[in-house]
Amino acid sequence: MVRGKTPANLIHGWFGALRGRIFLFPSVWVSLWSPDGGFWSPLSPVGVDYPAAAWVILLALLALLFLYFRDR
């Protein structure tokens, strides 16, 4: 693994610091709620209005990024 401040190492370190701790931050959960009382869909600007599907898609993309940068 290459040491230093490369983008891959910074992202890997950031994910490592947050792994297992993201559920401890109430602000993360508060930001998931929309003003009308439902879940906010992060992909609604591109037409995905189903919050569960939007979060699954985003988490899958984050997982792929993590796997891509994990062994670099």
mmCIF file of C-alpha atoms in Angstrom:
data_model
loop_
_atom_site.group_PDB
_atom_site.id
_atom_site.type_symbol
_atom_site.label_atom_id
_atom_site.label_comp_id
_atom_site.label_asym_id
_atom_site.label_seq_id
_atom_site.Cartn_x
_atom_site.Cartn_y
_atom_site.Cartn_z
ATOM 1 C CA MET A 1 0.000 0.000 0.000
ATOM 2 C CA VAL A 2 1.295 3.434 -0.880
ATOM 3 C CA ARG A 3 1.677 5.755 2.087
ATOM 4 C CA GLY A 4 1.098 9.464 1.859
ATOM 5 C CA LYS A 5 -1.670 11.915 1.210
ATOM 6 C CA THR A 6 -3.043 10.480 -1.991
ATOM 7 C CA PRO A 7 -6.794 10.720 -2.646
ATOM 8 C CA ALA A 8 -7.156 6.966 -2.192
ATOM 9 C CA ASN A 9 -5.463 7.010 1.219
ATOM 10 C CA LEU A 10 -7.468 10.025 2.375
ATOM 11 C CA ILE A 11 -10.758 8.394 1.385
ATOM 12 C CA HIS A 12 -9.697 5.078 2.902
ATOM 13 C CA GLY A 13 -8.715 6.779 6.161
ATOM 14 C CA TRP A 14 -11.980 8.713 6.274
ATOM 15 C CA PHE A 15 -14.045 5.562 5.791
ATOM 16 C CA GLY A 16 -11.950 3.759 8.382
ATOM 17 C CA ALA A 17 -12.534 6.535 10.890
ATOM 18 C CA LEU A 18 -16.284 6.459 10.347
ATOM 19 C CA ARG A 19 -16.728 2.698 10.115
ATOM 20 C CA GLY A 20 -18.889 1.520 12.979
ATOM 21 C CA ARG A 21 -19.422 5.038 14.304
ATOM 22 C CA ILE A 22 -21.852 6.595 11.840
ATOM 23 C CA PHE A 23 -24.872 5.416 13.833
ATOM 24 C CA LEU A 24 -23.647 7.345 16.859
ATOM 25 C CA PHE A 25 -24.279 10.726 15.278
ATOM 26 C CA PRO A 26 -27.920 11.846 15.660
ATOM 27 C CA SER A 27 -27.389 14.565 13.054
ATOM 28 C CA VAL A 28 -26.948 11.836 10.430
ATOM 29 C CA TRP A 29 -30.367 10.418 11.249
ATOM 30 C CA VAL A 30 -32.017 13.850 11.538
ATOM 31 C CA SER A 31 -30.759 14.756 8.072
ATOM 32 C CA LEU A 32 -32.529 11.700 6.628
ATOM 33 C CA TRP A 33 -35.956 13.157 7.391
ATOM 34 C CA SER A 34 -37.715 15.563 5.080
ATOM 35 C CA PRO A 35 -39.902 18.441 6.312
ATOM 36 C CA ASP A 36 -43.101 16.574 5.395
ATOM 37 C CA GLY A 37 -42.280 13.759 7.807
ATOM 38 C CA GLY A 38 -41.090 11.149 5.333
ATOM 39 C CA PHE A 39 -37.620 10.059 4.440
ATOM 40 C CA TRP A 40 -35.643 12.435 2.251
ATOM 41 C CA SER A 41 -34.574 10.854 -1.016
ATOM 42 C CA PRO A 42 -31.046 11.909 -2.013
ATOM 43 C CA LEU A 43 -31.669 10.876 -5.614
ATOM 44 C CA SER A 44 -35.001 12.647 -6.114
ATOM 45 C CA PRO A 45 -33.395 15.267 -8.436
ATOM 46 C CA VAL A 46 -32.628 12.462 -10.899
ATOM 47 C CA GLY A 47 -36.059 10.865 -10.642
ATOM 48 C CA VAL A 48 -35.644 8.252 -7.891
ATOM 49 C CA ASP A 49 -38.435 9.164 -5.501
ATOM 50 C CA TYR A 50 -38.292 5.984 -3.460
ATOM 51 C CA PRO A 51 -36.095 6.789 -0.448
ATOM 52 C CA ALA A 52 -35.214 3.176 0.358
ATOM 53 C CA ALA A 53 -34.064 2.530 -3.205
ATOM 54 C CA ALA A 54 -32.106 5.780 -3.244
ATOM 55 C CA TRP A 55 -30.273 4.933 -0.030
ATOM 56 C CA VAL A 56 -29.532 1.397 -1.230
ATOM 57 C CA ILE A 57 -28.083 2.792 -4.463
ATOM 58 C CA LEU A 58 -25.940 5.336 -2.606
ATOM 59 C CA LEU A 59 -24.704 2.783 -0.073
ATOM 60 C CA ALA A 60 -23.835 0.395 -2.902
ATOM 61 C CA LEU A 61 -21.836 3.139 -4.627
ATOM 62 C CA LEU A 62 -20.023 3.936 -1.390
ATOM 63 C CA ALA A 63 -19.262 0.242 -0.898
ATOM 64 C CA LEU A 64 -17.839 0.034 -4.417
ATOM 65 C CA LEU A 65 -15.662 3.072 -3.762
ATOM 66 C CA PHE A 66 -14.456 1.520 -0.528
ATOM 67 C CA LEU A 67 -13.606 -1.763 -2.248
ATOM 68 C CA TYR A 68 -11.845 0.073 -5.069
ATOM 69 C CA PHE A 69 -9.657 2.154 -2.761
ATOM 70 C CA ARG A 70 -9.190 -0.473 -0.023
ATOM 71 C CA ASP A 71 -6.063 -2.136 -1.383
ATOM 72 C CA ARG A 72 -4.465 0.795 -3.154
#
